[in-house]
Short mmCIF file of C-alpha atoms in Angstrom, two decimals:
data_model
loop_
_atom_site.label_atom_id
_atom_site.label_comp_id
_atom_site.label_asym_id
_atom_site.label_seq_id
_atom_site.Cartn_x
_atom_site.Cartn_y
_atom_site.Cartn_z
CA UNK R 1 28.98 -21.00 1.17
CA UNK R 2 32.63 -19.98 0.67
CA UNK R 3 32.85 -16.74 -1.30
CA UNK R 4 34.55 -16.88 -4.70
CA UNK R 5 35.97 -14.26 -7.00
CA UNK R 6 34.22 -14.61 -10.36
CA UNK R 7 35.02 -13.08 -13.75
CA UNK R 8 32.08 -12.99 -16.18
CA UNK R 9 32.69 -12.28 -19.85
CA UNK R 10 29.55 -10.85 -21.44
CA UNK R 11 26.99 -8.44 -20.04
CA UNK R 12 23.96 -9.51 -22.04
CA UNK R 13 20.91 -11.09 -20.47
CA UNK R 14 22.56 -14.30 -19.28
CA UNK R 15 25.78 -12.67 -18.10
CA UNK R 16 23.91 -9.93 -16.23
CA UNK R 17 21.68 -12.49 -14.49
CA UNK R 18 24.75 -14.56 -13.59
CA UNK R 19 26.41 -11.52 -12.01
CA UNK R 20 23.31 -10.72 -9.98
CA UNK R 21 22.69 -14.34 -8.95
CA UNK R 22 26.26 -14.99 -7.86
CA UNK R 23 26.43 -11.73 -5.91
CA UNK R 24 23.18 -12.65 -4.14
CA UNK R 25 24.93 -15.89 -3.14
CA UNK R 26 27.85 -13.93 -1.65
CA UNK R 27 30.43 -14.12 -4.45
CA UNK R 28 32.52 -11.18 -5.69
CA UNK R 29 31.89 -10.56 -9.38
CA UNK R 30 33.75 -8.64 -12.08
CA UNK R 31 31.63 -8.41 -15.26
CA UNK R 32 33.24 -7.36 -18.55
CA UNK R 33 31.18 -6.38 -21.61
CA UNK R 34 32.50 -5.64 -25.09
CA UNK R 35 29.84 -3.04 -25.87
CA UNK R 36 28.89 0.10 -24.02
CA UNK R 37 26.41 0.24 -21.16
CA UNK R 38 22.99 -0.56 -22.62
CA UNK R 39 21.41 1.58 -19.91
CA UNK R 40 22.92 4.63 -21.61
CA UNK R 41 22.15 3.58 -25.18
CA UNK R 42 19.41 5.01 -27.34
CA UNK R 43 16.65 2.50 -27.98
CA UNK R 44 16.87 1.33 -31.61
CA UNK R 45 13.99 -0.46 -33.28
CA UNK R 46 14.45 -3.69 -35.18
CA UNK R 47 17.81 -4.81 -33.80
CA UNK R 48 16.92 -8.10 -32.12
CA UNK R 49 14.20 -10.73 -32.06
CA UNK R 50 11.55 -9.95 -29.49
CA UNK R 51 11.76 -12.36 -26.58
CA UNK R 52 9.29 -14.77 -25.04
CA UNK R 53 9.85 -15.58 -21.40
CA UNK R 54 8.24 -18.63 -19.83
CA UNK R 55 8.48 -20.86 -16.77
CA UNK R 56 12.22 -21.59 -16.84
CA UNK R 57 13.21 -17.96 -17.23
CA UNK R 58 10.71 -16.78 -14.64
CA UNK R 59 11.97 -19.39 -12.16
CA UNK R 60 15.52 -18.03 -12.52
CA UNK R 61 14.30 -14.45 -12.08
CA UNK R 62 12.25 -15.46 -9.05
CA UNK R 63 15.45 -16.71 -7.43
CA UNK R 64 16.81 -13.13 -7.49
CA UNK R 65 13.49 -11.45 -6.69
CA UNK R 66 12.78 -10.06 -10.17
CA UNK R 67 9.96 -12.28 -11.42
CA UNK R 68 7.20 -9.75 -10.70
CA UNK R 69 9.28 -6.90 -12.10
CA UNK R 70 9.65 -8.82 -15.37
CA UNK R 71 5.94 -9.62 -15.52
CA UNK R 72 5.09 -5.94 -15.05
CA UNK R 73 6.85 -5.01 -18.31
CA UNK R 74 5.63 -8.03 -20.28
CA UNK R 75 2.50 -8.91 -22.24
CA UNK R 76 0.92 -12.35 -21.66
CA UNK R 77 0.20 -14.51 -24.71
CA UNK R 78 -2.41 -17.27 -24.45
CA UNK R 79 -1.67 -18.95 -27.78
CA UNK R 80 -1.02 -18.57 -31.50
CA UNK R 81 -3.15 -16.45 -33.80
CA UNK R 82 -2.75 -17.69 -37.37
CA UNK R 83 -3.26 -15.35 -40.35
CA UNK R 84 -3.89 -17.16 -43.65
CA UNK R 85 -3.21 -15.71 -47.10
CA UNK R 86 -6.80 -14.39 -47.25
CA UNK R 87 -6.43 -12.62 -43.87
CA UNK R 88 -8.68 -15.14 -42.11
CA UNK R 89 -7.79 -15.75 -38.47
CA UNK R 90 -7.70 -18.91 -36.37
CA UNK R 91 -6.62 -19.14 -32.74
CA UNK R 92 -4.80 -22.02 -31.09
CA UNK R 93 -4.21 -22.18 -27.33
CA UNK R 94 -0.78 -23.22 -26.14
CA UNK R 95 -2.20 -25.87 -23.83
CA UNK R 96 -5.34 -27.31 -22.28
CA UNK R 97 -4.59 -25.38 -19.09
CA UNK R 98 -6.00 -21.88 -19.52
CA UNK R 99 -3.54 -20.50 -16.95
CA UNK R 100 -0.57 -21.43 -19.15
CA UNK R 101 0.88 -18.35 -20.85
CA UNK R 102 4.16 -17.20 -22.24
CA UNK R 103 5.13 -13.54 -21.98
CA UNK R 104 6.46 -11.15 -24.59
CA UNK R 105 9.17 -8.97 -23.08
CA UNK R 106 11.64 -6.35 -24.29
CA UNK R 107 15.17 -7.74 -24.51
CA UNK R 108 16.70 -4.32 -23.93
CA UNK R 109 14.48 -3.36 -21.02
CA UNK R 110 15.07 -6.67 -19.23
CA UNK R 111 18.83 -6.34 -19.78
CA UNK R 112 18.75 -2.83 -18.27
CA UNK R 113 16.87 -4.09 -15.21
CA UNK R 114 19.33 -6.92 -14.62
CA UNK R 115 22.38 -4.67 -14.99
CA UNK R 116 20.86 -2.04 -12.71
CA UNK R 117 20.14 -4.61 -10.01
CA UNK R 118 23.61 -6.10 -10.31
CA UNK R 119 25.16 -2.62 -10.17
CA UNK R 120 23.41 -1.95 -6.86
CA UNK R 121 25.37 -4.76 -5.22
CA UNK R 122 28.64 -3.95 -3.46
CA UNK R 123 29.90 -7.32 -4.72
CA UNK R 124 29.56 -6.54 -8.45
CA UNK R 125 31.78 -4.31 -10.57
CA UNK R 126 30.74 -3.64 -14.18
CA UNK R 127 33.28 -2.91 -16.93
CA UNK R 128 32.12 -1.80 -20.39
CA UNK R 129 34.00 -1.43 -23.69
CA UNK R 130 36.26 -4.33 -22.67
CA UNK R 131 36.88 -6.85 -25.44
CA UNK R 132 38.01 -10.36 -24.53
CA UNK R 133 41.07 -11.45 -26.53
CA UNK R 134 42.21 -14.53 -24.61
CA UNK R 135 41.18 -16.90 -21.84
CA UNK R 136 43.73 -18.96 -19.92
CA UNK R 137 41.83 -21.76 -18.19
CA UNK R 138 44.99 -23.03 -16.49
CA UNK R 139 45.68 -19.67 -14.85
CA UNK R 140 41.97 -18.79 -14.41
CA UNK R 141 42.53 -15.49 -16.15
CA UNK R 142 41.07 -13.48 -19.00
CA UNK R 143 42.83 -10.82 -21.05
CA UNK R 144 40.84 -7.82 -22.29
CA UNK R 145 41.49 -4.75 -24.41
CA UNK R 146 39.87 -1.53 -23.20
CA UNK R 147 38.57 -0.21 -26.52
CA UNK R 148 38.52 3.38 -25.23
CA UNK R 149 42.12 3.58 -24.03
CA UNK R 150 43.70 0.67 -25.88
CA UNK R 151 45.08 -0.68 -22.61
CA UNK R 152 45.44 -4.41 -22.06
CA UNK R 153 43.96 -5.73 -18.83
CA UNK R 154 44.26 -9.17 -17.23
CA UNK R 155 41.48 -10.23 -14.86
CA UNK R 156 41.72 -13.38 -12.77
CA UNK R 157 39.35 -15.20 -10.45
CA UNK R 158 38.45 -18.51 -8.88
CA UNK R 159 35.81 -18.98 -11.58
CA UNK R 160 35.63 -17.73 -15.18
CA UNK R 161 32.21 -17.66 -16.86
CA UNK R 162 31.84 -17.31 -20.61
CA UNK R 163 28.49 -15.63 -21.28
CA UNK R 164 29.58 -13.80 -24.41
CA UNK R 165 27.10 -15.13 -26.92
CA UNK R 166 26.99 -17.35 -29.98
CA UNK R 167 30.39 -16.23 -31.27
CA UNK R 168 32.04 -16.44 -27.88
CA UNK R 169 35.66 -15.37 -27.51
CA UNK R 170 35.90 -17.47 -24.34
CA UNK R 171 34.77 -20.57 -26.20
CA UNK R 172 37.20 -19.75 -28.98
CA UNK R 173 40.09 -19.82 -26.50
CA UNK R 174 38.90 -23.11 -24.99
CA UNK R 175 38.92 -24.74 -28.42
CA UNK R 176 42.71 -24.38 -28.59
CA UNK R 177 44.73 -27.10 -26.92
CA UNK R 178 41.96 -29.38 -25.66
CA UNK R 179 39.76 -32.02 -27.26
CA UNK R 180 36.87 -29.68 -27.95
CA UNK R 181 33.95 -30.69 -30.19
CA UNK R 182 32.25 -27.86 -32.03
CA UNK R 183 29.41 -27.79 -34.54
CA UNK R 184 27.92 -24.71 -36.19
CA UNK R 185 24.91 -24.93 -38.51
CA UNK R 186 23.18 -22.07 -40.30
CA UNK R 187 19.61 -22.14 -41.53
CA UNK R 188 19.06 -21.22 -45.16
CA UNK R 189 16.62 -18.67 -43.71
CA UNK R 190 17.40 -15.33 -42.13
CA UNK R 191 15.29 -12.80 -40.28
CA UNK R 192 14.37 -9.14 -40.64
CA UNK R 193 12.28 -7.14 -38.18
CA UNK R 194 9.43 -4.72 -38.81
CA UNK R 195 7.98 -2.29 -36.28
CA UNK R 196 4.17 -2.39 -36.12
CA UNK R 197 3.10 0.86 -34.41
CA UNK R 198 0.19 1.08 -31.96
CA UNK R 199 -3.19 2.36 -33.03
CA UNK R 200 -4.88 5.54 -31.83
CA UNK R 201 -4.37 6.26 -28.12
CA UNK R 202 -1.79 3.45 -27.89
CA UNK R 203 -4.32 0.70 -28.61
CA UNK R 204 -3.20 -2.72 -29.89
CA UNK R 205 -4.26 -3.07 -33.53
CA UNK R 206 -4.38 -6.88 -33.42
CA UNK R 207 -4.99 -9.29 -30.53
CA UNK R 208 -2.46 -8.31 -27.87
CA UNK R 209 -2.57 -11.63 -26.02
CA UNK R 210 -1.36 -13.83 -28.86
CA UNK R 211 1.75 -14.66 -30.79
CA UNK R 212 0.74 -13.89 -34.37
CA UNK R 213 1.94 -16.17 -37.16
CA UNK R 214 1.61 -15.82 -40.92
CA UNK R 215 2.66 -19.37 -42.01
CA UNK R 216 3.43 -19.75 -45.72
CA UNK R 217 5.02 -23.21 -46.03
CA UNK R 218 8.64 -22.28 -46.82
CA UNK R 219 8.59 -18.84 -45.19
CA UNK R 220 6.64 -17.00 -42.52
CA UNK R 221 6.20 -13.87 -40.48
CA UNK R 222 5.50 -13.60 -36.75
CA UNK R 223 4.62 -10.70 -34.45
CA UNK R 224 4.94 -10.36 -30.67
CA UNK R 225 3.25 -7.62 -28.61
CA UNK R 226 5.08 -4.87 -26.75
CA UNK R 227 3.68 -3.20 -23.65
CA UNK R 228 3.28 0.18 -25.43
CA UNK R 229 0.68 -1.16 -27.88
CA UNK R 230 3.14 -1.86 -30.68
CA UNK R 231 4.26 -5.21 -32.09
CA UNK R 232 7.64 -6.46 -33.23
CA UNK R 233 7.13 -8.30 -36.50
CA UNK R 234 9.80 -10.67 -37.77
CA UNK R 235 10.07 -12.05 -41.30
CA UNK R 236 11.73 -15.47 -41.47
CA UNK R 237 12.45 -16.02 -45.16
CA UNK R 238 15.10 -17.75 -47.27
CA UNK R 239 18.15 -15.57 -47.79
CA UNK R 240 18.18 -16.34 -51.51
CA UNK R 241 16.15 -18.20 -54.09
CA UNK R 242 12.37 -18.18 -54.45
CA UNK R 243 10.36 -16.22 -51.83
CA UNK R 244 13.58 -14.77 -50.44
CA UNK R 245 14.92 -11.47 -49.17
CA UNK R 246 17.23 -11.42 -52.17
CA UNK R 247 14.29 -11.07 -54.59
CA UNK R 248 12.94 -7.83 -53.07
CA UNK R 249 15.03 -4.86 -54.15
CA UNK R 250 12.64 -1.93 -54.60
CA UNK R 251 9.44 -0.55 -53.02
CA UNK R 252 7.14 -1.96 -55.71
CA UNK R 253 8.48 -5.48 -55.25
CA UNK R 254 8.15 -5.25 -51.46
CA UNK R 255 4.61 -3.89 -51.61
CA UNK R 256 3.53 -6.49 -54.18
CA UNK R 257 5.02 -9.38 -52.22
CA UNK R 258 3.28 -8.40 -49.00
CA UNK R 259 -0.04 -7.73 -50.73
CA UNK R 260 0.07 -11.24 -52.20
CA UNK R 261 1.33 -13.24 -49.23
CA UNK R 262 0.63 -11.08 -46.17
CA UNK R 263 -2.34 -8.93 -47.28
CA UNK R 264 -3.21 -7.59 -43.81
CA UNK R 265 0.35 -6.46 -43.01
CA UNK R 266 0.62 -3.31 -45.21
CA UNK R 267 -2.21 -1.70 -43.25
CA UNK R 268 -0.39 -2.50 -40.00
CA UNK R 269 2.96 -1.07 -41.16
CA UNK R 270 2.43 2.34 -42.82
CA UNK R 271 6.13 2.71 -43.75
CA UNK R 272 6.52 -0.93 -44.80
CA UNK R 273 8.71 -0.40 -47.85
CA UNK R 274 10.98 2.09 -46.10
CA UNK R 275 11.50 -0.17 -43.08
CA UNK R 276 12.06 -3.30 -45.15
CA UNK R 277 14.60 -1.82 -47.56
CA UNK R 278 16.50 0.02 -44.81
CA UNK R 279 17.19 -3.21 -42.88
CA UNK R 280 19.56 -6.07 -43.63
CA UNK R 281 18.45 -9.66 -42.89
CA UNK R 282 20.42 -11.45 -40.19
CA UNK R 283 21.44 -15.10 -40.09
CA UNK R 284 20.16 -17.87 -37.82
CA UNK R 285 22.69 -20.26 -36.33
CA UNK R 286 22.66 -23.33 -34.08
CA UNK R 287 25.84 -24.05 -32.11
CA UNK R 288 26.60 -27.24 -30.23
CA UNK R 289 29.84 -27.85 -28.38
CA UNK R 290 31.44 -30.07 -25.76
CA UNK R 291 32.82 -29.70 -23.07
CA UNK R 292 31.25 -26.71 -21.35
CA UNK R 293 33.78 -26.81 -18.51
CA UNK R 294 37.56 -26.58 -18.92
CA UNK R 295 39.48 -26.15 -15.68
CA UNK R 296 37.86 -23.26 -13.81
CA UNK R 297 36.18 -21.89 -16.94
CA UNK R 298 32.53 -22.62 -17.68
CA UNK R 299 30.23 -21.71 -20.57
CA UNK R 300 26.60 -20.63 -20.19
CA UNK R 301 23.85 -19.38 -22.48
CA UNK R 302 24.50 -18.93 -26.20
CA UNK R 303 28.24 -19.40 -25.65
CA UNK R 304 27.40 -23.02 -24.80
CA UNK R 305 24.28 -23.67 -26.87
CA UNK R 306 23.11 -21.04 -29.35
CA UNK R 307 19.68 -22.04 -30.69
CA UNK R 308 17.30 -20.66 -33.29
CA UNK R 309 14.36 -18.77 -31.73
CA UNK R 310 11.46 -20.96 -32.80
CA UNK R 311 10.71 -22.56 -29.43
CA UNK R 312 11.15 -19.32 -27.52
CA UNK R 313 13.71 -21.02 -25.28
CA UNK R 314 17.05 -19.32 -26.01
CA UNK R 315 16.93 -16.87 -23.11
CA UNK R 316 14.96 -19.29 -20.92
CA UNK R 317 17.59 -22.01 -21.37
CA UNK R 318 20.37 -19.52 -20.63
CA UNK R 319 18.62 -18.34 -17.47
CA UNK R 320 18.16 -21.97 -16.45
CA UNK R 321 21.92 -22.47 -16.92
CA UNK R 322 22.52 -19.67 -14.41
CA UNK R 323 20.08 -21.07 -11.86
CA UNK R 324 21.48 -24.59 -12.04
CA UNK R 325 25.11 -23.39 -11.97
CA UNK R 326 24.37 -21.43 -8.79
CA UNK R 327 22.56 -24.40 -7.26
CA UNK R 328 25.52 -26.67 -8.05
CA UNK R 329 27.95 -24.22 -6.45
CA UNK R 330 25.67 -24.07 -3.43
CA UNK R 331 25.48 -27.87 -3.22
CA UNK R 332 29.29 -28.18 -3.31
CA UNK R 333 30.46 -25.19 -1.26
CA UNK R 334 34.02 -26.41 -0.80
CA UNK R 335 34.52 -28.26 -4.06
CA UNK R 336 34.24 -26.10 -7.18
CA UNK R 337 35.46 -28.91 -9.45
CA UNK R 338 32.60 -31.15 -8.33
CA UNK R 339 30.14 -28.26 -8.72
CA UNK R 340 31.21 -27.58 -12.32
CA UNK R 341 31.17 -31.28 -13.20
CA UNK R 342 27.64 -31.52 -11.81
CA UNK R 343 26.55 -28.46 -13.79
CA UNK R 344 27.94 -29.87 -17.04
CA UNK R 345 26.35 -33.26 -16.44
CA UNK R 346 22.97 -31.67 -15.78
CA UNK R 347 23.03 -29.18 -18.65
CA UNK R 348 25.02 -30.26 -21.67
CA UNK R 349 22.63 -32.90 -23.05
CA UNK R 350 19.69 -30.61 -22.30
CA UNK R 351 21.36 -27.81 -24.24
CA UNK R 352 21.72 -30.07 -27.25
CA UNK R 353 18.14 -31.26 -26.82
CA UNK R 354 16.58 -27.78 -26.97
CA UNK R 355 18.64 -27.03 -30.08
CA UNK R 356 16.95 -29.94 -31.83
CA UNK R 357 13.50 -29.00 -30.55
CA UNK R 358 13.92 -25.43 -31.79
CA UNK R 359 14.77 -26.64 -35.28
CA UNK R 360 11.78 -29.00 -35.28
CA UNK R 361 9.49 -26.18 -34.21
CA UNK R 362 10.76 -24.02 -37.08
CA UNK R 363 9.25 -26.46 -39.57
CA UNK R 364 6.08 -26.72 -37.50
CA UNK R 365 5.56 -22.96 -37.30
CA UNK R 366 6.19 -22.13 -40.94
CA UNK R 367 3.96 -24.85 -42.34
CA UNK R 368 2.16 -27.34 -40.06
CA UNK R 369 0.35 -24.84 -37.81
CA UNK R 370 -1.83 -23.88 -40.77
CA UNK R 371 -2.96 -27.43 -41.61
CA UNK R 372 -6.37 -28.70 -40.47
CA UNK R 373 -4.76 -31.96 -39.30
CA UNK R 374 -2.31 -30.11 -37.05
CA UNK R 375 -5.09 -27.95 -35.61
CA UNK R 376 -7.16 -31.05 -34.87
CA UNK R 377 -4.28 -32.91 -33.21
CA UNK R 378 -3.47 -29.82 -31.13
CA UNK R 379 -7.07 -29.64 -29.90
CA UNK R 380 -7.01 -33.38 -29.15
CA UNK R 381 -3.75 -32.94 -27.21
CA UNK R 382 -5.25 -30.09 -25.17
CA UNK R 383 -8.33 -32.25 -24.47
CA UNK R 384 -6.16 -35.12 -23.25
CA UNK R 385 -4.32 -32.73 -20.98
CA UNK R 386 -7.64 -31.72 -19.42
CA UNK R 387 -9.08 -35.21 -18.94
CA UNK R 388 -5.79 -36.94 -18.02
CA UNK R 389 -3.91 -34.22 -16.11
CA UNK R 390 -2.00 -36.69 -13.96
CA UNK R 391 -0.59 -38.59 -16.91
CA UNK R 392 -0.70 -36.74 -20.21
CA UNK R 393 1.58 -33.73 -20.64
CA UNK R 394 2.08 -32.27 -24.14
CA UNK R 395 5.70 -31.73 -25.10
CA UNK R 396 5.18 -27.99 -25.61
CA UNK R 397 3.69 -27.68 -22.13
CA UNK R 398 6.60 -29.51 -20.53
CA UNK R 399 9.10 -27.31 -22.35
CA UNK R 400 7.37 -23.96 -21.86
CA UNK R 401 5.34 -24.33 -18.66
CA UNK R 402 7.52 -26.49 -16.43
CA UNK R 403 11.12 -26.90 -15.33
CA UNK R 404 11.23 -30.51 -16.51
CA UNK R 405 14.66 -31.09 -18.10
CA UNK R 406 14.42 -30.96 -21.89
CA UNK R 407 15.76 -34.49 -22.31
CA UNK R 408 13.27 -35.83 -19.78
CA UNK R 409 10.41 -34.00 -21.49
CA UNK R 410 11.35 -35.56 -24.82
CA UNK R 411 11.45 -39.05 -23.28
CA UNK R 412 8.07 -38.57 -21.55
CA UNK R 413 6.60 -37.36 -24.85
CA UNK R 414 7.91 -40.41 -26.72
CA UNK R 415 6.48 -42.81 -24.12
CA UNK R 416 3.10 -41.06 -24.23
CA UNK R 417 3.06 -41.24 -28.02
CA UNK R 418 3.79 -44.97 -27.94
CA UNK R 419 0.98 -45.57 -25.44
CA UNK R 420 -1.47 -43.48 -27.48
CA UNK R 421 -0.58 -45.28 -30.71
CA UNK R 422 -1.01 -48.68 -29.08
CA UNK R 423 -4.32 -47.56 -27.56
CA UNK R 424 -5.60 -46.34 -30.91
CA UNK R 425 -4.62 -49.62 -32.58
CA UNK R 426 -6.44 -51.61 -29.88
CA UNK R 427 -9.54 -49.40 -30.17
CA UNK R 428 -9.50 -49.67 -33.96
CA UNK R 429 -9.09 -53.43 -33.80
CA UNK R 430 -11.98 -53.66 -31.34
CA UNK R 431 -14.22 -51.55 -33.59
CA UNK R 432 -13.35 -53.71 -36.59
CA UNK R 433 -14.13 -56.80 -34.51
CA UNK R 434 -17.52 -55.38 -33.47
CA UNK R 435 -18.40 -54.49 -37.06
CA UNK R 436 -17.34 -57.97 -38.26
CA UNK R 437 -19.45 -59.62 -35.51
CA UNK R 438 -22.53 -57.52 -36.42
CA UNK R 439 -22.17 -58.29 -40.13
CA UNK R 440 -21.63 -61.98 -39.46
CA UNK R 441 -24.64 -62.33 -37.16
CA UNK R 442 -27.20 -60.46 -39.22
#
């Protein structure tokens, strides 16, 4: 493969993986990050949603030899543990295959590992405190301000990668002067995190191998395990109105609300009121845009397709972007234009598809997972997966436990649902016919 000079804007998870992956493929990489080096930062609780990594993300990490490293710092989760308003528990496996698991992993720790591995390469140079102010896709250049010195720096390369998150400066530059479609949608809900400390001797105080959900129809709380015995709890509530963050202003209101709706949580969070009132809820946004490629500039991760976190696919989809971009460059070693066109064709519809799935799963998690009908259908789906493994694949399994493109998974799911509905109608009609024959011939 012909070596390229690459400029990556954004040193978060997706940008760091892109730097490492491209360097492993022989390309020279300059990575610029607006913030300081996370490896030198003090760990701060409650700053970001805990992450779930699954098949797509692990496949991308395996490509750079870090899959096992990631698994070593993660906690496997076999399914969902529901907590009702009376503190009763019910468990729901993710799939009929008992080997299927997703893994709870520290965003910060994984980011540190990726940056450290990239930094070890002679082909990668990391620049921190550099804020992107302009991208010129025609000249394949990016202009930065060094926030420490105030100096303006222009970096150029054969390929520019925008990996600078949901409010991407690279994407902002691309929107000027080209026919660029952009859609930004906020949920009426926000999120606020709570730290659930470990028990005595670092023991997990609730089931460590489950994603815990407190579904309450129009609002909910979840908790994901950390490898030190703690959990990261996240409240997803309306930002204003009934059952909202806006209604809880003092310790008595916070304590009363949790005792009514989440009665087992106060015992898990000794400093509940202090934590809750010290934090500010953050917003949840979905971003869709088109195109993802302009000239020699390409978008990946949240810069291309920010999604809400309710399918656990934000990081996984971003990592899959990196893997497929590298594979396209490898497949077209002498033709970068063809490689980028192939990447966009393979990814853009899938990025929009996972955005829709994540929004659908938001409604499922906050309400439907608690209903007896949903629990029954989930068990029936897992049973079908066991008895018809060559044909039936639940949508969640295809999304979380395979590398099947999101659009293809949705289409397979729709076909399966049509077949199942037709089969049920035929079976019901046959049963009615049998009953009618018995009654008639008595």
